[in-house]
mmCIF file of C-alpha atoms and ligand atoms in Angstrom:
data_model
loop_
_atom_site.group_PDB
_atom_site.id
_atom_site.type_symbol
_atom_site.label_atom_id
_atom_site.label_comp_id
_atom_site.label_asym_id
_atom_site.label_seq_id
_atom_site.Cartn_x
_atom_site.Cartn_y
_atom_site.Cartn_z
ATOM 1 C CA MET A 1 -9.715 14.419 -15.130
ATOM 2 C CA ILE A 2 -11.050 12.164 -12.533
ATOM 3 C CA LYS A 3 -14.407 12.836 -11.280
ATOM 4 C CA THR A 4 -14.222 12.218 -7.606
ATOM 5 C CA VAL A 5 -17.668 11.728 -4.465
ATOM 6 C CA GLU A 6 -18.499 15.221 -4.367
ATOM 7 C CA ASP A 7 -18.538 15.851 -7.924
ATOM 8 C CA PHE A 8 -22.440 13.953 -8.674
ATOM 9 C CA ASP A 9 -25.712 14.100 -7.301
ATOM 10 C CA LEU A 10 -25.642 11.415 -5.143
ATOM 11 C CA LYS A 11 -29.304 11.847 -3.714
ATOM 12 C CA ASN A 12 -31.870 8.948 -4.249
ATOM 13 C CA LYS A 13 -28.747 7.261 -5.926
ATOM 14 C CA LYS A 14 -27.803 3.696 -5.471
ATOM 15 C CA VAL A 15 -24.607 4.503 -4.972
ATOM 16 C CA ILE A 16 -21.843 1.412 -5.174
ATOM 17 C CA VAL A 17 -17.706 1.504 -3.349
ATOM 18 C CA ARG A 18 -15.444 -0.605 -3.674
ATOM 19 C CA VAL A 19 -13.404 -0.227 -0.586
ATOM 20 C CA ASP A 20 -10.908 -1.945 0.743
ATOM 21 C CA PHE A 21 -12.331 -3.944 4.125
ATOM 22 C CA ASN A 22 -9.005 -6.308 3.767
ATOM 23 C CA VAL A 23 -8.344 -6.048 7.824
ATOM 24 C CA PRO A 24 -6.599 -8.960 9.657
ATOM 25 C CA ILE A 25 -8.868 -11.342 11.701
ATOM 26 C CA LYS A 26 -8.325 -13.785 13.246
ATOM 27 C CA ASP A 27 -10.771 -15.874 15.613
ATOM 28 C CA GLY A 28 -13.326 -14.315 14.186
ATOM 29 C CA ILE A 29 -11.875 -10.966 15.310
ATOM 30 C CA ILE A 30 -10.730 -7.831 14.062
ATOM 31 C CA THR A 31 -7.002 -7.409 15.288
ATOM 32 C CA ASP A 32 -6.985 -3.908 13.196
ATOM 33 C CA ASP A 33 -10.010 -1.898 12.134
ATOM 34 C CA ASN A 34 -8.049 1.124 10.696
ATOM 35 C CA ARG A 35 -8.256 0.633 6.576
ATOM 36 C CA ILE A 36 -12.784 0.078 8.134
ATOM 37 C CA LYS A 37 -12.688 3.555 9.828
ATOM 38 C CA GLU A 38 -10.032 5.569 6.665
ATOM 39 C CA SER A 39 -13.234 4.362 4.676
ATOM 40 C CA LEU A 40 -15.832 6.349 6.819
ATOM 41 C CA LYS A 41 -15.540 9.525 5.255
ATOM 42 C CA THR A 42 -16.546 8.279 1.752
ATOM 43 C CA ILE A 43 -19.084 6.823 3.051
ATOM 44 C CA ASN A 44 -20.975 9.175 5.698
ATOM 45 C CA TYR A 45 -20.490 11.955 3.049
ATOM 46 C CA ILE A 46 -22.822 9.794 0.647
ATOM 47 C CA ARG A 47 -24.830 9.404 3.228
ATOM 48 C CA GLU A 48 -25.003 13.261 3.607
ATOM 49 C CA HIS A 49 -26.032 13.865 0.224
ATOM 50 C CA GLU A 50 -28.976 11.098 0.637
ATOM 51 C CA GLY A 51 -27.244 8.290 -1.574
ATOM 52 C CA LYS A 52 -27.602 4.540 -1.076
ATOM 53 C CA VAL A 53 -24.328 3.265 -0.074
ATOM 54 C CA ILE A 54 -23.600 -0.850 -1.611
ATOM 55 C CA LEU A 55 -20.183 -1.383 -0.116
ATOM 56 C CA LEU A 56 -18.073 -4.017 -2.061
ATOM 57 C CA SER A 57 -14.665 -5.487 -0.894
ATOM 58 C CA HIS A 58 -12.047 -8.652 -0.987
ATOM 59 C CA LEU A 59 -10.909 -10.287 1.933
ATOM 60 C CA GLY A 60 -7.968 -12.094 2.257
ATOM 61 C CA ARG A 61 -7.521 -14.790 -1.006
ATOM 62 C CA ILE A 62 -10.632 -17.703 -1.820
ATOM 63 C CA LYS A 63 -9.425 -21.038 -3.687
ATOM 64 C CA THR A 64 -11.282 -24.145 -1.277
ATOM 65 C CA GLU A 65 -14.948 -23.987 0.119
ATOM 66 C CA GLU A 66 -12.982 -23.614 3.870
ATOM 67 C CA ASP A 67 -11.432 -20.197 2.647
ATOM 68 C CA LYS A 68 -14.861 -18.950 2.362
ATOM 69 C CA VAL A 69 -15.615 -18.995 5.497
ATOM 70 C CA LYS A 70 -12.342 -18.015 7.402
ATOM 71 C CA ASN A 71 -12.991 -14.633 4.906
ATOM 72 C CA THR A 72 -16.427 -14.373 5.558
ATOM 73 C CA LEU A 73 -16.731 -10.409 5.556
ATOM 74 C CA LEU A 74 -19.794 -10.329 8.199
ATOM 75 C CA PRO A 75 -17.438 -9.853 11.008
ATOM 76 C CA VAL A 76 -16.168 -6.238 9.289
ATOM 77 C CA SER A 77 -20.286 -5.431 9.107
ATOM 78 C CA ILE A 78 -20.438 -5.475 12.414
ATOM 79 C CA ARG A 79 -17.190 -3.115 13.595
ATOM 80 C CA LEU A 80 -18.781 -1.246 10.886
ATOM 81 C CA SER A 81 -22.511 -0.921 11.476
ATOM 82 C CA GLU A 82 -21.140 0.205 15.242
ATOM 83 C CA LEU A 83 -18.358 2.757 13.692
ATOM 84 C CA LEU A 84 -21.242 4.831 12.076
ATOM 85 C CA ASN A 85 -23.691 4.323 14.502
ATOM 86 C CA THR A 86 -26.078 2.772 11.894
ATOM 87 C CA LYS A 87 -27.735 -0.698 10.629
ATOM 88 C CA VAL A 88 -25.263 -1.621 8.556
ATOM 89 C CA THR A 89 -27.510 -4.936 6.023
ATOM 90 C CA PHE A 90 -25.002 -7.203 5.520
ATOM 91 C CA ILE A 91 -26.136 -9.313 2.239
ATOM 92 C CA LYS A 92 -24.360 -13.153 2.394
ATOM 93 C CA GLU A 93 -24.532 -13.136 -1.299
ATOM 94 C CA THR A 94 -22.079 -11.667 -4.870
ATOM 95 C CA ARG A 95 -25.204 -12.512 -6.687
ATOM 96 C CA GLY A 96 -28.979 -12.880 -6.966
ATOM 97 C CA ILE A 97 -32.264 -12.312 -6.012
ATOM 98 C CA GLU A 98 -31.422 -11.641 -1.957
ATOM 99 C CA LEU A 99 -28.984 -9.322 -3.211
ATOM 100 C CA GLU A 100 -31.399 -7.626 -6.078
ATOM 101 C CA LYS A 101 -34.231 -7.366 -3.720
ATOM 102 C CA ALA A 102 -32.103 -5.592 -0.063
ATOM 103 C CA ILE A 103 -31.053 -3.571 -2.357
ATOM 104 C CA ASN A 104 -33.814 -1.954 -4.019
ATOM 105 C CA ASN A 105 -35.565 -2.245 -1.057
ATOM 106 C CA MET A 106 -32.557 0.447 0.241
ATOM 107 C CA GLN A 107 -33.871 4.009 1.680
ATOM 108 C CA ASN A 108 -32.257 6.408 1.035
ATOM 109 C CA LYS A 109 -28.916 6.984 3.795
ATOM 110 C CA ASP A 110 -29.010 3.022 4.546
ATOM 111 C CA VAL A 111 -25.868 0.853 4.265
ATOM 112 C CA LEU A 112 -25.615 -2.541 2.502
ATOM 113 C CA LEU A 113 -22.145 -5.011 2.273
ATOM 114 C CA MET A 114 -22.105 -7.347 0.128
ATOM 115 C CA GLU A 115 -20.334 -10.442 0.553
ATOM 116 C CA ASN A 116 -16.496 -10.171 0.377
ATOM 117 C CA THR A 117 -16.069 -9.896 -4.084
ATOM 118 C CA ARG A 118 -13.266 -12.820 -4.396
ATOM 119 C CA PHE A 119 -16.541 -15.439 -3.201
ATOM 120 C CA GLU A 120 -16.592 -15.151 -7.688
ATOM 121 C CA ASP A 121 -12.802 -16.753 -8.011
ATOM 122 C CA LEU A 122 -13.975 -20.006 -6.745
ATOM 123 C CA ASP A 123 -16.131 -19.691 -9.906
ATOM 124 C CA GLY A 124 -13.354 -19.159 -12.366
ATOM 125 C CA LYS A 125 -11.592 -16.353 -10.038
ATOM 126 C CA LYS A 126 -14.505 -14.177 -12.136
ATOM 127 C CA GLU A 127 -13.505 -10.803 -9.698
ATOM 128 C CA SER A 128 -10.050 -11.292 -9.904
ATOM 129 C CA GLY A 129 -9.769 -11.975 -13.429
ATOM 130 C CA ASN A 130 -12.348 -9.099 -14.585
ATOM 131 C CA ASP A 131 -14.946 -10.791 -15.257
ATOM 132 C CA GLU A 132 -16.845 -8.877 -17.906
ATOM 133 C CA GLU A 133 -20.052 -10.687 -16.801
ATOM 134 C CA LEU A 134 -19.260 -10.659 -13.457
ATOM 135 C CA GLY A 135 -18.130 -7.426 -13.631
ATOM 136 C CA ARG A 136 -21.579 -5.549 -16.258
ATOM 137 C CA TYR A 137 -23.767 -8.087 -13.550
ATOM 138 C CA TRP A 138 -22.616 -6.122 -9.825
ATOM 139 C CA ALA A 139 -23.014 -2.520 -12.194
ATOM 140 C CA SER A 140 -26.150 -3.482 -12.905
ATOM 141 C CA LEU A 141 -26.946 -3.030 -9.336
ATOM 142 C CA GLY A 142 -26.384 0.544 -9.146
ATOM 143 C CA ASP A 143 -26.245 3.835 -10.662
ATOM 144 C CA ILE A 144 -22.811 4.963 -10.126
ATOM 145 C CA PHE A 145 -19.549 3.980 -8.646
ATOM 146 C CA ILE A 146 -16.857 4.961 -6.660
ATOM 147 C CA ASN A 147 -13.519 3.443 -6.024
ATOM 148 C CA ASP A 148 -12.105 4.233 -2.720
ATOM 149 C CA ALA A 149 -9.424 0.842 -2.504
ATOM 150 C CA PHE A 150 -6.498 2.401 -3.469
ATOM 151 C CA GLY A 151 -4.968 -0.640 -2.351
ATOM 152 C CA THR A 152 -6.560 -2.525 -5.224
ATOM 153 C CA CYS A 153 -6.244 -0.329 -8.386
ATOM 154 C CA HIS A 154 -3.134 -2.086 -9.773
ATOM 155 C CA ARG A 155 -5.380 -4.277 -10.937
ATOM 156 C CA ALA A 156 -7.866 -4.872 -12.816
ATOM 157 C CA HIS A 157 -10.536 -7.035 -11.369
ATOM 158 C CA ALA A 158 -14.671 -7.100 -11.925
ATOM 159 C CA SER A 159 -14.726 -5.121 -9.049
ATOM 160 C CA ASN A 160 -13.196 -1.877 -9.983
ATOM 161 C CA VAL A 161 -12.361 -2.236 -13.521
ATOM 162 C CA GLY A 162 -15.411 -4.429 -14.409
ATOM 163 C CA ILE A 163 -17.803 -2.141 -12.784
ATOM 164 C CA ALA A 164 -16.533 1.608 -14.346
ATOM 165 C CA SER A 165 -16.550 0.510 -17.050
ATOM 166 C CA ASN A 166 -20.221 0.574 -16.373
ATOM 167 C CA LEU A 167 -21.259 2.711 -14.783
ATOM 168 C CA PRO A 168 -20.778 7.261 -13.978
ATOM 169 C CA CYS A 169 -17.757 6.388 -11.737
ATOM 170 C CA GLY A 170 -15.489 8.419 -9.987
ATOM 171 C CA MET A 171 -13.032 8.287 -6.608
ATOM 172 C CA GLY A 172 -13.476 8.540 -3.236
ATOM 173 C CA PHE A 173 -11.494 10.371 -0.619
ATOM 174 C CA LEU A 174 -8.874 7.922 -0.123
ATOM 175 C CA VAL A 175 -8.173 7.240 -3.788
ATOM 176 C CA LYS A 176 -8.322 10.847 -4.098
ATOM 177 C CA LYS A 177 -5.331 11.654 -1.185
ATOM 178 C CA GLU A 178 -3.441 9.119 -1.921
ATOM 179 C CA LEU A 179 -3.213 10.771 -5.323
ATOM 180 C CA ASP A 180 -2.297 14.300 -4.147
ATOM 181 C CA ASN A 181 -0.205 13.428 -1.996
ATOM 182 C CA MET A 182 1.858 11.391 -3.865
ATOM 183 C CA LEU A 183 1.603 12.224 -8.496
ATOM 184 C CA PRO A 184 2.774 16.144 -7.705
ATOM 185 C CA VAL A 185 6.589 14.853 -5.723
ATOM 186 C CA MET A 186 7.261 12.372 -7.684
ATOM 187 C CA GLU A 187 6.022 14.618 -11.101
ATOM 188 C CA LYS A 188 7.470 17.817 -9.865
ATOM 189 C CA PRO A 189 9.799 17.107 -6.185
ATOM 190 C CA GLU A 190 11.241 20.568 -4.397
ATOM 191 C CA LEU A 191 14.933 19.879 -4.208
ATOM 192 C CA PRO A 192 17.295 18.228 -3.253
ATOM 193 C CA PHE A 193 15.126 15.060 -3.754
ATOM 194 C CA THR A 194 16.527 12.397 -2.204
ATOM 195 C CA VAL A 195 15.105 8.363 -2.685
ATOM 196 C CA ILE A 196 15.466 6.210 0.021
ATOM 197 C CA LEU A 197 15.130 2.356 -0.389
ATOM 198 C CA GLY A 198 15.079 -0.661 1.642
ATOM 199 C CA GLY A 199 14.150 -4.067 2.069
ATOM 200 C CA ALA A 200 14.082 -7.547 0.383
ATOM 201 C CA LYS A 201 15.014 -7.968 -2.933
ATOM 202 C CA VAL A 202 17.057 -5.056 -5.645
ATOM 203 C CA SER A 203 14.898 -7.061 -7.749
ATOM 204 C CA ASP A 204 11.393 -6.030 -6.393
ATOM 205 C CA LYS A 205 12.673 -2.415 -6.364
ATOM 206 C CA ILE A 206 14.059 -1.994 -9.851
ATOM 207 C CA GLY A 207 10.651 -0.390 -11.313
ATOM 208 C CA VAL A 208 10.748 2.640 -8.688
ATOM 209 C CA ILE A 209 15.135 2.832 -9.176
ATOM 210 C CA GLU A 210 14.919 3.233 -12.776
ATOM 211 C CA ASN A 211 11.442 5.503 -12.656
ATOM 212 C CA LEU A 212 13.278 8.241 -9.734
ATOM 213 C CA ILE A 213 17.421 8.098 -10.291
ATOM 214 C CA ASP A 214 17.256 11.049 -13.163
ATOM 215 C CA LYS A 215 14.410 12.933 -10.538
ATOM 216 C CA CYS A 216 16.059 12.405 -7.528
ATOM 217 C CA ASP A 217 19.729 14.028 -6.132
ATOM 218 C CA TYR A 218 20.326 11.067 -4.125
ATOM 219 C CA LEU A 219 19.502 7.094 -4.055
ATOM 220 C CA LEU A 220 20.040 5.913 -0.278
ATOM 221 C CA ILE A 221 19.595 2.281 -0.110
ATOM 222 C CA GLY A 222 20.054 0.460 3.305
ATOM 223 C CA GLY A 223 18.337 -2.668 3.974
ATOM 224 C CA GLY A 224 18.993 -6.289 2.548
ATOM 225 C CA MET A 225 18.447 -5.397 -0.682
ATOM 226 C CA ALA A 226 21.821 -3.215 0.078
ATOM 227 C CA TYR A 227 24.445 -6.168 0.255
ATOM 228 C CA THR A 228 23.471 -6.715 -3.593
ATOM 229 C CA PHE A 229 25.210 -3.517 -4.521
ATOM 230 C CA LEU A 230 27.680 -4.006 -1.695
ATOM 231 C CA LYS A 231 28.578 -7.228 -3.622
ATOM 232 C CA ALA A 232 28.888 -5.257 -7.443
ATOM 233 C CA GLN A 233 31.132 -3.468 -6.113
ATOM 234 C CA GLY A 234 33.893 -6.387 -4.708
ATOM 235 C CA LYS A 235 32.566 -6.518 -0.779
ATOM 236 C CA GLU A 236 32.595 -9.303 1.296
ATOM 237 C CA ILE A 237 28.872 -9.278 2.248
ATOM 238 C CA GLY A 238 29.311 -13.408 4.569
ATOM 239 C CA LYS A 239 25.726 -14.391 4.911
ATOM 240 C CA SER A 240 23.611 -11.399 3.693
ATOM 241 C CA LEU A 241 20.638 -11.248 1.503
ATOM 242 C CA LEU A 242 21.848 -11.695 -1.864
ATOM 243 C CA ASP A 243 19.515 -11.506 -4.860
ATOM 244 C CA SER A 244 22.428 -12.611 -7.320
ATOM 245 C CA GLU A 245 20.626 -12.339 -11.019
ATOM 246 C CA MET A 246 21.090 -8.520 -10.267
ATOM 247 C CA ILE A 247 24.336 -8.236 -9.706
ATOM 248 C CA ASP A 248 25.476 -7.178 -12.648
ATOM 249 C CA TYR A 249 22.405 -4.629 -13.146
ATOM 250 C CA CYS A 250 23.542 -3.460 -10.239
ATOM 251 C CA LYS A 251 27.444 -3.139 -10.828
ATOM 252 C CA ASN A 252 26.306 -1.043 -14.728
ATOM 253 C CA LEU A 253 24.135 1.308 -12.251
ATOM 254 C CA LEU A 254 27.203 1.969 -10.179
ATOM 255 C CA LEU A 255 28.901 2.720 -13.344
ATOM 256 C CA LYS A 256 26.179 4.809 -14.698
ATOM 257 C CA THR A 257 25.613 7.321 -11.518
ATOM 258 C CA ASN A 258 27.355 8.666 -8.643
ATOM 259 C CA LYS A 259 24.225 9.354 -6.598
ATOM 260 C CA ILE A 260 23.781 5.868 -4.810
ATOM 261 C CA ILE A 261 24.923 6.069 -1.449
ATOM 262 C CA LEU A 262 25.492 3.000 -0.126
ATOM 263 C CA PRO A 263 25.942 1.456 3.579
ATOM 264 C CA ILE A 264 29.768 2.061 5.186
ATOM 265 C CA ASP A 265 28.918 -0.377 8.056
ATOM 266 C CA ASN A 266 26.545 -3.022 9.306
ATOM 267 C CA VAL A 267 24.986 -4.142 12.753
ATOM 268 C CA THR A 268 25.576 -8.322 11.799
ATOM 269 C CA SER A 269 24.889 -11.454 13.373
ATOM 270 C CA LYS A 270 26.266 -14.648 12.931
ATOM 271 C CA ASP A 271 22.677 -16.692 13.250
ATOM 272 C CA LEU A 272 19.590 -15.006 12.871
ATOM 273 C CA GLY A 273 17.970 -16.837 16.058
ATOM 274 C CA SER A 274 21.000 -15.494 18.128
ATOM 275 C CA ASN A 275 20.147 -12.616 20.030
ATOM 276 C CA ILE A 276 24.114 -11.162 20.003
ATOM 277 C CA CYS A 277 24.898 -8.907 17.357
ATOM 278 C CA GLU A 278 28.233 -7.144 16.311
ATOM 279 C CA VAL A 279 28.278 -3.817 14.465
ATOM 280 C CA LYS A 280 30.935 -4.146 11.917
ATOM 281 C CA GLU A 281 32.152 -1.856 9.088
ATOM 282 C CA LYS A 282 33.902 -5.051 7.339
ATOM 283 C CA LEU A 283 31.561 -8.530 7.242
ATOM 284 C CA ASP A 284 33.714 -11.318 7.911
ATOM 285 C CA TYR A 285 32.835 -14.750 5.944
ATOM 286 C CA ASP A 286 30.378 -16.133 7.624
ATOM 287 C CA ASP A 287 28.264 -12.392 9.103
ATOM 288 C CA ILE A 288 24.929 -11.437 8.232
ATOM 289 C CA GLY A 289 24.321 -7.980 7.879
ATOM 290 C CA LEU A 290 20.557 -7.309 9.510
ATOM 291 C CA ASP A 291 21.147 -3.738 9.972
ATOM 292 C CA ILE A 292 23.025 -0.578 8.925
ATOM 293 C CA GLY A 293 25.854 0.451 11.721
ATOM 294 C CA PRO A 294 25.762 4.005 13.580
ATOM 295 C CA LYS A 295 28.148 5.452 10.812
ATOM 296 C CA THR A 296 25.575 5.193 8.067
ATOM 297 C CA ARG A 297 22.406 5.960 9.812
ATOM 298 C CA LEU A 298 25.028 9.583 10.826
ATOM 299 C CA LEU A 299 25.459 9.484 6.493
ATOM 300 C CA PHE A 300 22.149 8.855 5.482
ATOM 301 C CA GLN A 301 20.480 11.420 8.112
ATOM 302 C CA LYS A 302 23.284 14.066 6.411
ATOM 303 C CA TYR A 303 21.505 14.035 3.168
ATOM 304 C CA ILE A 304 18.220 13.392 4.509
ATOM 305 C CA LYS A 305 18.298 16.287 6.003
ATOM 306 C CA GLU A 306 19.549 18.743 3.567
ATOM 307 C CA SER A 307 16.420 17.418 1.553
ATOM 308 C CA LYS A 308 13.502 19.014 0.561
ATOM 309 C CA THR A 309 11.250 16.263 -0.322
ATOM 310 C CA ILE A 310 11.907 12.512 0.107
ATOM 311 C CA ILE A 311 10.018 9.563 -0.534
ATOM 312 C CA TRP A 312 10.726 6.117 1.042
ATOM 313 C CA ASN A 313 9.934 2.720 0.498
ATOM 314 C CA GLY A 314 11.541 -0.349 2.364
ATOM 315 C CA PRO A 315 13.171 -0.736 6.021
ATOM 316 C CA MET A 316 16.550 -0.098 7.095
ATOM 317 C CA GLY A 317 17.398 -3.242 8.248
ATOM 318 C CA MET A 318 14.959 -6.577 9.741
ATOM 319 C CA PHE A 319 13.512 -4.572 11.875
ATOM 320 C CA GLU A 320 10.659 -6.986 13.071
ATOM 321 C CA ASN A 321 13.378 -7.534 15.554
ATOM 322 C CA PRO A 322 14.247 -5.278 18.202
ATOM 323 C CA LEU A 323 17.878 -5.852 18.193
ATOM 324 C CA TYR A 324 17.778 -4.486 13.731
ATOM 325 C CA CYS A 325 15.498 -1.840 14.046
ATOM 326 C CA GLU A 326 17.897 1.548 15.041
ATOM 327 C CA GLY A 327 18.423 1.852 11.680
ATOM 328 C CA THR A 328 15.507 2.228 9.976
ATOM 329 C CA ARG A 329 13.920 4.066 12.997
ATOM 330 C CA SER A 330 16.810 6.416 12.730
ATOM 331 C CA ILE A 331 15.454 8.011 9.038
ATOM 332 C CA CYS A 332 12.615 8.022 10.276
ATOM 333 C CA GLU A 333 14.014 10.236 13.356
ATOM 334 C CA SER A 334 15.843 12.613 10.549
ATOM 335 C CA PHE A 335 12.042 14.013 9.164
ATOM 336 C CA ASN A 336 11.042 17.069 9.978
ATOM 337 C CA LYS A 337 7.833 18.909 9.648
ATOM 338 C CA GLU A 338 9.628 21.497 6.962
ATOM 339 C CA GLN A 339 10.239 18.587 4.592
ATOM 340 C CA THR A 340 7.808 16.885 2.278
ATOM 341 C CA VAL A 341 7.798 12.719 2.432
ATOM 342 C CA ILE A 342 6.056 9.869 1.815
ATOM 343 C CA VAL A 343 6.206 6.511 3.383
ATOM 344 C CA GLY A 344 5.687 4.645 0.103
ATOM 345 C CA GLY A 345 3.438 1.926 1.891
ATOM 346 C CA GLY A 346 3.994 -2.068 3.082
ATOM 347 C CA ASP A 347 6.608 -2.519 5.626
ATOM 348 C CA SER A 348 8.351 0.940 5.696
ATOM 349 C CA ALA A 349 4.617 2.345 6.246
ATOM 350 C CA SER A 350 4.030 -0.346 8.762
ATOM 351 C CA ALA A 351 7.576 0.551 10.343
ATOM 352 C CA VAL A 352 7.210 4.302 10.893
ATOM 353 C CA ILE A 353 3.596 3.608 12.869
ATOM 354 C CA ASN A 354 5.082 1.542 14.802
ATOM 355 C CA LEU A 355 8.254 2.933 16.257
ATOM 356 C CA GLY A 356 5.394 6.165 16.610
ATOM 357 C CA TYR A 357 6.780 8.813 13.883
ATOM 358 C CA LYS A 358 3.839 8.859 12.032
ATOM 359 C CA ASP A 359 3.489 12.974 12.829
ATOM 360 C CA ARG A 360 7.006 13.123 11.284
ATOM 361 C CA VAL A 361 5.411 12.215 7.607
ATOM 362 C CA SER A 362 3.433 14.343 5.382
ATOM 363 C CA HIS A 363 2.416 11.256 3.457
ATOM 364 C CA ILE A 364 1.781 7.619 4.580
ATOM 365 C CA SER A 365 0.455 5.288 1.570
ATOM 366 C CA THR A 366 -1.510 2.803 2.366
ATOM 367 C CA GLY A 367 -1.225 0.694 -0.734
ATOM 368 C CA GLY A 368 1.194 -1.986 -1.023
ATOM 369 C CA GLY A 369 1.778 -2.989 -4.405
ATOM 370 C CA ALA A 370 -0.199 -0.257 -5.948
ATOM 371 C CA SER A 371 1.602 2.493 -3.444
ATOM 372 C CA LEU A 372 5.276 0.213 -5.194
ATOM 373 C CA GLU A 373 3.466 0.674 -8.743
ATOM 374 C CA LEU A 374 2.740 4.494 -8.306
ATOM 375 C CA LEU A 375 7.034 5.511 -7.850
ATOM 376 C CA GLU A 376 7.460 2.850 -10.483
ATOM 377 C CA GLY A 377 5.495 5.529 -12.302
ATOM 378 C CA LYS A 378 3.104 2.990 -13.696
ATOM 379 C CA ALA A 379 -0.541 3.669 -14.649
ATOM 380 C CA LEU A 380 -2.920 2.141 -12.213
ATOM 381 C CA PRO A 381 -5.743 0.112 -14.568
ATOM 382 C CA GLY A 382 -8.731 0.917 -11.218
ATOM 383 C CA ILE A 383 -7.641 4.830 -11.755
ATOM 384 C CA GLU A 384 -7.189 4.886 -15.709
ATOM 385 C CA ILE A 385 -10.656 3.501 -16.484
ATOM 386 C CA LEU A 386 -12.100 6.288 -14.176
ATOM 387 C CA ARG A 387 -9.382 8.636 -16.105
ATOM 388 C CA SER A 388 -11.523 7.972 -19.175
ATOM 389 C CA LYS A 389 -15.368 8.072 -18.156
HETATM 390 P P1 LIG B 401 10.002 -5.362 1.143
HETATM 391 O O1 LIG B 401 9.526 -6.470 1.290
HETATM 392 O O2 LIG B 401 10.988 -5.171 0.239
HETATM 393 O O3 LIG B 401 10.851 -3.827 1.507
HETATM 394 O O4 LIG B 401 11.003 -5.835 2.814
HETATM 395 C C1 LIG B 401 11.055 -6.046 3.762
HETATM 396 C C2 LIG B 401 11.328 -7.060 4.663
HETATM 397 O O5 LIG B 401 12.788 -6.954 4.385
HETATM 398 C C3 LIG B 401 10.910 -6.689 6.013
HETATM 399 O O6 LIG B 401 10.090 -8.230 6.468
HETATM 400 C C4 LIG B 401 12.830 -7.474 6.982
HETATM 401 O O7 LIG B 401 12.960 -7.613 7.540
HETATM 402 C C5 LIG B 401 13.901 -7.272 5.790
HETATM 403 N N1 LIG B 401 15.065 -7.324 6.032
HETATM 404 C C6 LIG B 401 15.096 -5.753 5.450
HETATM 405 N N2 LIG B 401 16.365 -6.001 5.462
HETATM 406 C C7 LIG B 401 17.340 -6.868 6.432
HETATM 407 C C8 LIG B 401 17.955 -7.651 6.446
HETATM 408 N N3 LIG B 401 18.897 -7.252 6.344
HETATM 409 N N4 LIG B 401 18.905 -8.940 6.105
HETATM 410 C C9 LIG B 401 17.291 -9.271 5.677
HETATM 411 N N5 LIG B 401 15.751 -9.204 6.168
HETATM 412 C C10 LIG B 401 15.515 -7.734 5.236
#
């Protein structure tokens, strides 16, 4: 069992919360503050229960001193303060006297944000390499550790696994929501169960295929990865994306199961930069397949409409270009409120949100890599360490 923030007596306690404030920032301005907003529930809960909130997050990657300037969490502290309508103390250090003093001076309900945990990566990758001393040091600053950063749970870092190894710990509301929505569906999906996979590469999705192929009734494959399957069937795929090392894998899978449904037509172009496209059932040697065609959309919709449970990862085409987003849109349109629909992170999540279909799905996972690993049936180190306590 994993404890949640609700299982602790928080009064007078210094609660270290690992949040995911890895937000896009351009010229010092936050362009999407959703991740900050999503952390508010856990922060507010701790404040309502008279705890002291010490926030830790990474932002971007830190390889040089210049990266530190670009990736300071200072703009996040300002936005967080606006959203909470309270003062947020920002500490420019990731260790040392200033940080320790500020924490020791905190009153109940106070909120403090420490500078980007990955500043420690400049010194021998201490954060990303889960340096033991660093995990112990950060843990020494608090009484309780709460992990609410689902997006980093597939990695063992000092700021999640390292701290959790040294303190009473549990999960925040955001991580709980991810697990509550994803795990039961994968363990016992209501049938018929359809998995939809798309995106660029077969090799990125093998783990998901292997974990879900026996459990699902149908596996619909679109996007760039479909062309490696079509090539395995001996079809002409022109200049479409091909994962040549995966052709044999696809061949064997197609022999083993008849659950896989592949595109029967495509939206193609001769040139990625051109705005001329054509619907084709058979590709020529110089065609690039960039979206599923109208017949495939209807075929996929038929399977989706019959299903009670759907898990979707990866767009059906190069959806960032409006010429090739109709396949992905048609998937969104086929969902109904009676179904359980889980959208697993990354590009399919942004497609659902950007195309305006957020309300049609039951759960959109916030973590790209983390949700993919959950769909692969893997144990996530950031979660497992909470379970073992
Ligand atoms: P992934 O991260 O593997 O889910 O891949 C998402 C990316 O795949 C998006 O950037 C899409 O533009 C791209 N994509 C999907 N279908 C195609 C395709 N048929 N050809 C080229 N790129 C594609």
